[in-house]
mmCIF file of C-alpha atoms in Angstrom:
data_model
loop_
_atom_site.group_PDB
_atom_site.id
_atom_site.type_symbol
_atom_site.label_atom_id
_atom_site.label_comp_id
_atom_site.label_asym_id
_atom_site.label_seq_id
_atom_site.Cartn_x
_atom_site.Cartn_y
_atom_site.Cartn_z
ATOM 1 C CA MET A 1 -3.305 21.190 5.614
ATOM 2 C CA ALA A 2 -4.710 24.625 4.836
ATOM 3 C CA ALA A 3 -7.562 24.454 7.295
ATOM 4 C CA GLU A 4 -8.732 22.069 9.946
ATOM 5 C CA ARG A 5 -12.172 20.983 8.980
ATOM 6 C CA ALA A 6 -14.175 18.135 10.385
ATOM 7 C CA THR A 7 -15.291 16.163 7.333
ATOM 8 C CA ARG A 8 -18.775 14.776 7.786
ATOM 9 C CA LEU A 9 -18.663 11.055 7.227
ATOM 10 C CA THR A 10 -21.471 10.534 4.771
ATOM 11 C CA THR A 11 -21.497 7.745 2.197
ATOM 12 C CA THR A 12 -20.418 10.234 -0.456
ATOM 13 C CA SER A 13 -17.589 11.659 1.590
ATOM 14 C CA LEU A 14 -16.348 8.157 2.478
ATOM 15 C CA LEU A 15 -16.348 7.245 -1.204
ATOM 16 C CA ASP A 16 -14.487 10.452 -2.078
ATOM 17 C CA ARG A 17 -11.897 9.793 0.616
ATOM 18 C CA LEU A 18 -11.429 6.205 -0.574
ATOM 19 C CA GLU A 19 -11.068 7.319 -4.203
ATOM 20 C CA ILE A 20 -8.509 9.933 -3.205
ATOM 21 C CA ARG A 21 -6.547 7.411 -1.148
ATOM 22 C CA ASP A 22 -6.623 4.969 -4.077
ATOM 23 C CA LEU A 23 -5.378 7.735 -6.370
ATOM 24 C CA LEU A 24 -2.444 8.501 -4.075
ATOM 25 C CA TYR A 25 -1.569 4.798 -3.789
ATOM 26 C CA ARG A 26 -1.908 4.374 -7.576
ATOM 27 C CA TYR A 27 0.784 6.997 -7.996
ATOM 28 C CA ALA A 28 3.135 4.854 -5.864
ATOM 29 C CA ARG A 29 2.139 1.717 -7.765
ATOM 30 C CA GLY A 30 2.883 3.465 -11.065
ATOM 31 C CA VAL A 31 6.295 4.699 -9.953
ATOM 32 C CA ASP A 32 7.293 1.376 -8.386
ATOM 33 C CA ARG A 33 6.127 -0.567 -11.456
ATOM 34 C CA ARG A 34 7.776 1.999 -13.738
ATOM 35 C CA ASP A 35 4.519 2.637 -15.498
ATOM 36 C CA VAL A 36 4.776 6.298 -16.516
ATOM 37 C CA ASP A 37 1.257 6.285 -18.018
ATOM 38 C CA MET A 38 -0.199 5.121 -14.698
ATOM 39 C CA VAL A 39 1.723 7.886 -12.926
ATOM 40 C CA GLY A 40 0.611 10.527 -15.444
ATOM 41 C CA ALA A 41 -3.044 9.504 -15.112
ATOM 42 C CA CYS A 42 -3.016 10.602 -11.452
ATOM 43 C CA PHE A 43 -2.635 14.280 -12.403
ATOM 44 C CA THR A 44 -4.449 16.868 -14.485
ATOM 45 C CA PRO A 45 -2.278 17.721 -17.519
ATOM 46 C CA ASP A 46 -1.668 21.243 -16.193
ATOM 47 C CA CYS A 47 -0.902 20.128 -12.617
ATOM 48 C CA ARG A 48 1.697 22.279 -10.913
ATOM 49 C CA TYR A 49 4.562 20.266 -9.495
ATOM 50 C CA ASP A 50 7.296 21.202 -7.073
ATOM 51 C CA GLY A 51 9.689 18.533 -5.843
ATOM 52 C CA ALA A 52 13.111 16.966 -6.331
ATOM 53 C CA LEU A 53 12.220 15.695 -9.826
ATOM 54 C CA ALA A 54 11.066 19.031 -11.233
ATOM 55 C CA SER A 55 9.845 22.499 -10.458
ATOM 56 C CA GLY A 56 7.132 23.488 -12.922
ATOM 57 C CA THR A 57 4.343 21.271 -14.173
ATOM 58 C CA VAL A 58 3.648 17.557 -13.994
ATOM 59 C CA ALA A 59 4.872 17.274 -17.604
ATOM 60 C CA ASP A 60 8.345 18.276 -16.398
ATOM 61 C CA MET A 61 8.178 15.637 -13.662
ATOM 62 C CA LEU A 62 7.036 12.933 -16.108
ATOM 63 C CA THR A 63 9.898 13.823 -18.453
ATOM 64 C CA ALA A 64 12.427 13.491 -15.625
ATOM 65 C CA LEU A 65 10.908 10.336 -14.142
ATOM 66 C CA PRO A 66 12.276 7.561 -16.425
ATOM 67 C CA ALA A 67 15.913 8.612 -15.959
ATOM 68 C CA ALA A 68 15.388 8.985 -12.207
ATOM 69 C CA MET A 69 13.873 5.486 -11.992
ATOM 70 C CA ALA A 70 16.623 3.972 -14.158
ATOM 71 C CA ARG A 71 19.190 4.828 -11.462
ATOM 72 C CA TYR A 72 17.688 2.216 -9.175
ATOM 73 C CA GLU A 73 17.168 -1.514 -9.335
ATOM 74 C CA ARG A 74 13.737 -0.951 -7.834
ATOM 75 C CA THR A 75 11.846 1.421 -5.589
ATOM 76 C CA MET A 76 9.173 1.052 -2.935
ATOM 77 C CA HIS A 77 7.159 4.129 -2.027
ATOM 78 C CA PHE A 78 5.780 2.967 1.298
ATOM 79 C CA MET A 79 2.917 5.255 2.288
ATOM 80 C CA GLY A 80 1.090 5.812 5.515
ATOM 81 C CA GLU A 81 -2.533 6.846 5.770
ATOM 82 C CA PRO A 82 -3.184 10.062 3.839
ATOM 83 C CA ALA A 83 -4.855 12.884 5.763
ATOM 84 C CA VAL A 84 -7.649 14.050 3.455
ATOM 85 C CA ASP A 85 -9.484 17.334 3.808
ATOM 86 C CA LEU A 86 -12.567 17.377 1.557
ATOM 87 C CA ASP A 87 -14.401 20.466 0.375
ATOM 88 C CA GLY A 88 -17.017 19.611 -2.241
ATOM 89 C CA ASP A 89 -15.292 19.056 -5.566
ATOM 90 C CA THR A 90 -11.859 19.986 -4.246
ATOM 91 C CA ALA A 91 -9.655 18.481 -1.574
ATOM 92 C CA HIS A 92 -6.266 18.685 0.052
ATOM 93 C CA SER A 93 -4.219 15.768 1.262
ATOM 94 C CA GLU A 94 -0.945 15.017 2.987
ATOM 95 C CA THR A 95 0.705 11.636 2.627
ATOM 96 C CA PRO A 96 3.756 10.655 4.688
ATOM 97 C CA THR A 97 5.965 8.324 2.652
ATOM 98 C CA VAL A 98 9.151 6.332 3.159
ATOM 99 C CA ALA A 99 10.724 5.872 -0.265
ATOM 100 C CA TYR A 100 13.171 2.960 -0.457
ATOM 101 C CA HIS A 101 15.540 3.081 -3.427
ATOM 102 C CA LEU A 102 17.517 -0.078 -4.102
ATOM 103 C CA VAL A 103 20.863 0.820 -5.695
ATOM 104 C CA PRO A 104 22.031 -1.676 -8.361
ATOM 105 C CA GLU A 105 24.954 -4.069 -7.979
ATOM 106 C CA GLY A 106 24.857 -4.337 -4.213
ATOM 107 C CA GLY A 107 25.037 -0.578 -3.765
ATOM 108 C CA GLY A 108 22.737 -0.705 -0.767
ATOM 109 C CA MET A 109 19.615 1.258 -0.095
ATOM 110 C CA ARG A 110 18.789 4.944 -0.220
ATOM 111 C CA VAL A 111 15.910 5.767 2.116
ATOM 112 C CA VAL A 112 14.148 9.107 1.708
ATOM 113 C CA HIS A 113 11.330 10.374 3.912
ATOM 114 C CA VAL A 114 8.959 12.731 2.143
ATOM 115 C CA VAL A 115 5.517 14.235 2.546
ATOM 116 C CA TYR A 116 3.331 14.671 -0.543
ATOM 117 C CA ARG A 117 1.143 17.762 -0.132
ATOM 118 C CA ASP A 118 -1.545 17.683 -2.772
ATOM 119 C CA SER A 119 -4.469 19.762 -3.990
ATOM 120 C CA LEU A 120 -7.049 17.660 -5.778
ATOM 121 C CA ARG A 121 -10.097 18.232 -7.917
ATOM 122 C CA ARG A 122 -13.005 16.067 -8.956
ATOM 123 C CA THR A 123 -12.964 15.761 -12.769
ATOM 124 C CA HIS A 124 -15.324 13.913 -15.103
ATOM 125 C CA ALA A 125 -12.851 11.008 -14.956
ATOM 126 C CA GLY A 126 -12.537 10.980 -11.168
ATOM 127 C CA TRP A 127 -10.275 12.712 -8.666
ATOM 128 C CA ARG A 128 -6.985 14.071 -9.973
ATOM 129 C CA ILE A 129 -4.047 15.896 -8.408
ATOM 130 C CA VAL A 130 -3.961 19.537 -9.581
ATOM 131 C CA GLU A 131 -0.984 20.680 -7.504
ATOM 132 C CA ARG A 132 1.745 18.630 -5.840
ATOM 133 C CA ASN A 133 4.426 19.748 -3.454
ATOM 134 C CA VAL A 134 6.977 17.156 -2.316
ATOM 135 C CA ARG A 135 9.085 17.969 0.711
ATOM 136 C CA ARG A 136 11.783 16.007 2.505
ATOM 137 C CA ALA A 137 10.716 15.157 6.014
ATOM 138 C CA VAL A 138 12.838 13.836 8.897
ATOM 139 C CA ASP A 139 16.136 13.394 7.063
ATOM 140 C CA MET B 1 -30.953 5.865 -3.113
ATOM 141 C CA ALA B 2 -30.024 2.847 -5.223
ATOM 142 C CA ASP B 3 -26.734 4.552 -6.026
ATOM 143 C CA GLU B 4 -26.101 5.178 -2.363
ATOM 144 C CA LEU B 5 -26.719 1.512 -1.533
ATOM 145 C CA VAL B 6 -24.311 0.452 -4.278
ATOM 146 C CA ALA B 7 -21.736 2.879 -2.903
ATOM 147 C CA LEU B 8 -22.258 1.614 0.643
ATOM 148 C CA ALA B 9 -21.886 -2.006 -0.453
ATOM 149 C CA HIS B 10 -18.654 -1.088 -2.228
ATOM 150 C CA LEU B 11 -17.315 0.720 0.836
ATOM 151 C CA LEU B 12 -18.151 -2.257 3.040
ATOM 152 C CA ASP B 13 -16.388 -4.678 0.675
ATOM 153 C CA ARG B 14 -13.303 -2.486 0.515
ATOM 154 C CA GLN B 15 -13.191 -2.160 4.304
ATOM 155 C CA ALA B 16 -13.752 -5.894 4.832
ATOM 156 C CA ILE B 17 -10.874 -6.722 2.470
ATOM 157 C CA ARG B 18 -8.573 -4.237 4.151
ATOM 158 C CA ASP B 19 -9.561 -5.649 7.547
ATOM 159 C CA LEU B 20 -8.815 -9.167 6.319
ATOM 160 C CA VAL B 21 -5.304 -8.298 5.167
ATOM 161 C CA THR B 22 -4.681 -6.377 8.395
ATOM 162 C CA ARG B 23 -6.045 -9.233 10.521
ATOM 163 C CA TYR B 24 -3.584 -11.588 8.846
ATOM 164 C CA ALA B 25 -0.644 -9.324 9.738
ATOM 165 C CA CYS B 26 -1.736 -8.885 13.374
ATOM 166 C CA ALA B 27 -2.372 -12.614 13.765
ATOM 167 C CA ILE B 28 1.121 -13.491 12.496
ATOM 168 C CA ASP B 29 2.656 -11.087 15.018
ATOM 169 C CA ARG B 30 0.503 -12.542 17.822
ATOM 170 C CA ARG B 31 1.283 -16.058 16.581
ATOM 171 C CA ASP B 32 -2.381 -16.811 16.433
ATOM 172 C CA PHE B 33 -2.192 -19.315 13.598
ATOM 173 C CA ASP B 34 -5.865 -20.283 13.791
ATOM 174 C CA THR B 35 -6.723 -16.691 12.864
ATOM 175 C CA VAL B 36 -4.038 -16.731 10.178
ATOM 176 C CA ALA B 37 -5.530 -19.917 8.672
ATOM 177 C CA ALA B 38 -9.025 -18.404 8.804
ATOM 178 C CA CYS B 39 -7.892 -15.596 6.479
ATOM 179 C CA PHE B 40 -7.599 -18.118 3.636
ATOM 180 C CA THR B 41 -9.953 -20.529 1.886
ATOM 181 C CA PRO B 42 -9.058 -24.118 2.841
ATOM 182 C CA ASP B 43 -7.841 -24.772 -0.716
ATOM 183 C CA ALA B 44 -5.860 -21.531 -1.062
ATOM 184 C CA THR B 45 -2.544 -21.595 -2.875
ATOM 185 C CA THR B 46 0.338 -19.312 -1.960
ATOM 186 C CA ASP B 47 3.765 -18.309 -3.136
ATOM 187 C CA TYR B 48 5.773 -16.577 -0.405
ATOM 188 C CA THR B 49 8.969 -16.467 -2.524
ATOM 189 C CA PHE B 50 10.862 -18.331 0.245
ATOM 190 C CA PHE B 51 8.363 -21.204 -0.028
ATOM 191 C CA ALA B 52 5.233 -21.981 -1.997
ATOM 192 C CA GLY B 53 2.341 -24.431 -2.092
ATOM 193 C CA PRO B 54 -1.088 -25.117 -0.602
ATOM 194 C CA ILE B 55 -1.833 -22.920 2.407
ATOM 195 C CA ARG B 56 -1.951 -25.882 4.825
ATOM 196 C CA ASP B 57 1.687 -26.724 3.987
ATOM 197 C CA VAL B 58 2.853 -23.122 3.817
ATOM 198 C CA LEU B 59 1.255 -22.333 7.194
ATOM 199 C CA GLU B 60 3.561 -24.885 8.834
ATOM 200 C CA LYS B 61 6.552 -23.224 7.195
ATOM 201 C CA ILE B 62 5.399 -19.769 8.279
ATOM 202 C CA ARG B 63 4.878 -21.060 11.818
ATOM 203 C CA ALA B 64 8.369 -22.571 11.897
ATOM 204 C CA GLY B 65 9.922 -19.500 10.303
ATOM 205 C CA VAL B 66 8.302 -17.000 12.669
ATOM 206 C CA SER B 67 9.106 -19.168 15.707
ATOM 207 C CA GLY B 68 12.815 -18.685 14.997
ATOM 208 C CA PHE B 69 12.469 -15.005 15.933
ATOM 209 C CA ALA B 70 11.813 -13.415 19.310
ATOM 210 C CA MET B 71 9.073 -11.310 17.761
ATOM 211 C CA THR B 72 7.861 -9.892 14.490
ATOM 212 C CA MET B 73 6.037 -6.737 13.457
ATOM 213 C CA HIS B 74 4.275 -6.474 10.109
ATOM 214 C CA VAL B 75 3.696 -2.828 9.191
ATOM 215 C CA LEU B 76 1.213 -2.397 6.353
ATOM 216 C CA GLY B 77 1.113 0.601 4.044
ATOM 217 C CA ASN B 78 -0.341 1.185 0.575
ATOM 218 C CA HIS B 79 -3.404 -0.956 -0.050
ATOM 219 C CA LEU B 80 -5.357 -1.075 -3.305
ATOM 220 C CA ALA B 81 -8.241 -3.415 -4.085
ATOM 221 C CA ASP B 82 -10.356 -4.061 -7.157
ATOM 222 C CA VAL B 83 -13.733 -5.621 -6.315
ATOM 223 C CA ARG B 84 -15.736 -7.360 -9.049
ATOM 224 C CA GLY B 85 -18.854 -8.938 -7.656
ATOM 225 C CA ASP B 86 -17.857 -11.815 -5.403
ATOM 226 C CA GLU B 87 -14.210 -11.725 -6.436
ATOM 227 C CA ALA B 88 -11.463 -9.217 -5.830
ATOM 228 C CA THR B 89 -7.753 -8.619 -6.203
ATOM 229 C CA SER B 90 -5.648 -6.527 -3.869
ATOM 230 C CA GLU B 91 -2.099 -5.337 -3.430
ATOM 231 C CA THR B 92 -0.687 -4.413 -0.032
ATOM 232 C CA TYR B 93 2.765 -3.069 0.802
ATOM 233 C CA ALA B 94 4.360 -4.437 3.965
ATOM 234 C CA VAL B 95 7.607 -3.924 5.852
ATOM 235 C CA CYS B 96 8.094 -6.849 8.228
ATOM 236 C CA TYR B 97 10.550 -6.505 11.120
ATOM 237 C CA HIS B 98 11.974 -9.698 12.629
ATOM 238 C CA ARG B 99 13.708 -9.505 16.026
ATOM 239 C CA ARG B 100 16.358 -12.117 16.508
ATOM 240 C CA GLN B 101 16.487 -14.263 19.656
ATOM 241 C CA GLY B 102 18.643 -13.285 22.624
ATOM 242 C CA ALA B 103 19.624 -10.002 24.262
ATOM 243 C CA THR B 104 22.521 -9.594 21.851
ATOM 244 C CA GLY B 105 20.905 -11.380 18.960
ATOM 245 C CA GLY B 106 22.037 -8.785 16.478
ATOM 246 C CA ALA B 107 20.210 -6.364 14.282
ATOM 247 C CA ASP B 108 16.585 -6.817 13.363
ATOM 248 C CA LEU B 109 15.872 -8.204 9.922
ATOM 249 C CA ALA B 110 13.564 -6.042 7.812
ATOM 250 C CA VAL B 111 11.849 -7.714 4.869
ATOM 251 C CA ALA B 112 9.705 -5.628 2.531
ATOM 252 C CA MET B 113 6.972 -7.465 0.669
ATOM 253 C CA ARG B 114 4.059 -6.845 -1.603
ATOM 254 C CA TYR B 115 1.085 -9.095 -0.950
ATOM 255 C CA LEU B 116 -0.703 -9.710 -4.250
ATOM 256 C CA ASP B 117 -3.958 -11.395 -3.290
ATOM 257 C CA GLU B 118 -6.912 -12.923 -5.074
ATOM 258 C CA LEU B 119 -9.940 -12.920 -2.827
ATOM 259 C CA ILE B 120 -13.380 -14.465 -2.846
ATOM 260 C CA ARG B 121 -16.565 -13.687 -0.959
ATOM 261 C CA THR B 122 -17.635 -16.743 1.041
ATOM 262 C CA ALA B 123 -20.576 -17.343 3.372
ATOM 263 C CA ASP B 124 -18.222 -16.327 6.197
ATOM 264 C CA GLY B 125 -16.938 -13.195 4.497
ATOM 265 C CA TRP B 126 -13.979 -12.381 2.245
ATOM 266 C CA ARG B 127 -11.119 -14.885 2.161
ATOM 267 C CA ILE B 128 -7.769 -15.062 0.364
ATOM 268 C CA ARG B 129 -7.711 -17.885 -2.163
ATOM 269 C CA LYS B 130 -4.403 -17.068 -3.795
ATOM 270 C CA ARG B 131 -1.483 -15.069 -2.434
ATOM 271 C CA HIS B 132 1.780 -14.108 -4.061
ATOM 272 C CA ALA B 133 4.103 -12.384 -1.615
ATOM 273 C CA THR B 134 6.983 -10.783 -3.506
ATOM 274 C CA VAL B 135 10.133 -9.802 -1.642
ATOM 275 C CA GLU B 136 11.068 -6.251 -2.649
ATOM 276 C CA TRP B 137 14.136 -5.922 -0.484
ATOM 277 C CA GLN B 138 15.563 -7.078 2.821
ATOM 278 C CA GLN B 139 18.193 -5.641 5.082
ATOM 279 C CA SER B 140 19.408 -5.464 8.650
ATOM 280 C CA ALA B 141 17.669 -2.734 10.603
ATOM 281 C CA PRO B 142 19.078 -1.017 13.705
ATOM 282 C CA ARG B 143 17.657 -2.602 16.811
ATOM 283 C CA GLY B 144 15.407 -0.177 18.643
#
């Protein structure tokens, strides 16, 4: 988190925090249901993306995603509570995640611990991720 | 002001639904089956993958199943809910750890589920009236 800031808990800020949390969880739902459109809708089209899937923009990530998902029988991106830092129409969040990847044909499970570090912006269609950085955590 | 009241009502519904799903998980781990039953409407139907049917029958199977373990811990993660008036749907990720009986009972059993719930607002608050618990994966987990 860029700066520690005590977010005032007004009705509006609670709603913003809930919408941002829903957005982050919708990303996981989209990936785990293999719904690339649902995943894409979480980001602005020009969102910068830096993670294992791509280093560039979200378009690069979305291009790489289907092949990455096809390697596994299923995935479960199990997320903890996102830490959300609101600042008007922008926000930053960090979401600790345990990503379980089930390998086909009894190949066992690949477990990856990551933290999603996101910058977000309020758009006319709701909150969207404008920059995402994915980093491996404990392992 | 009207908008703020609408927003507040929405926030309260979302929190109440999240509390309900969380209360269920805590009650299972505490083996407080009265509280578990109170999370559902009396006529709720459920499909827990391992067993399915009316909640009154499934509760007995859950009780018997949980009693075979020394303890359980249901860890909840991602939770999304869609509220439409007095009805709602929600999805909640869970990783459920089951500790086997005995000092050398073997590794814990971890079962990952998604609770897909249909909920209804009753005079006593939100209740689950239909639950589909899908099993995403299960595996032995090192005993802590």
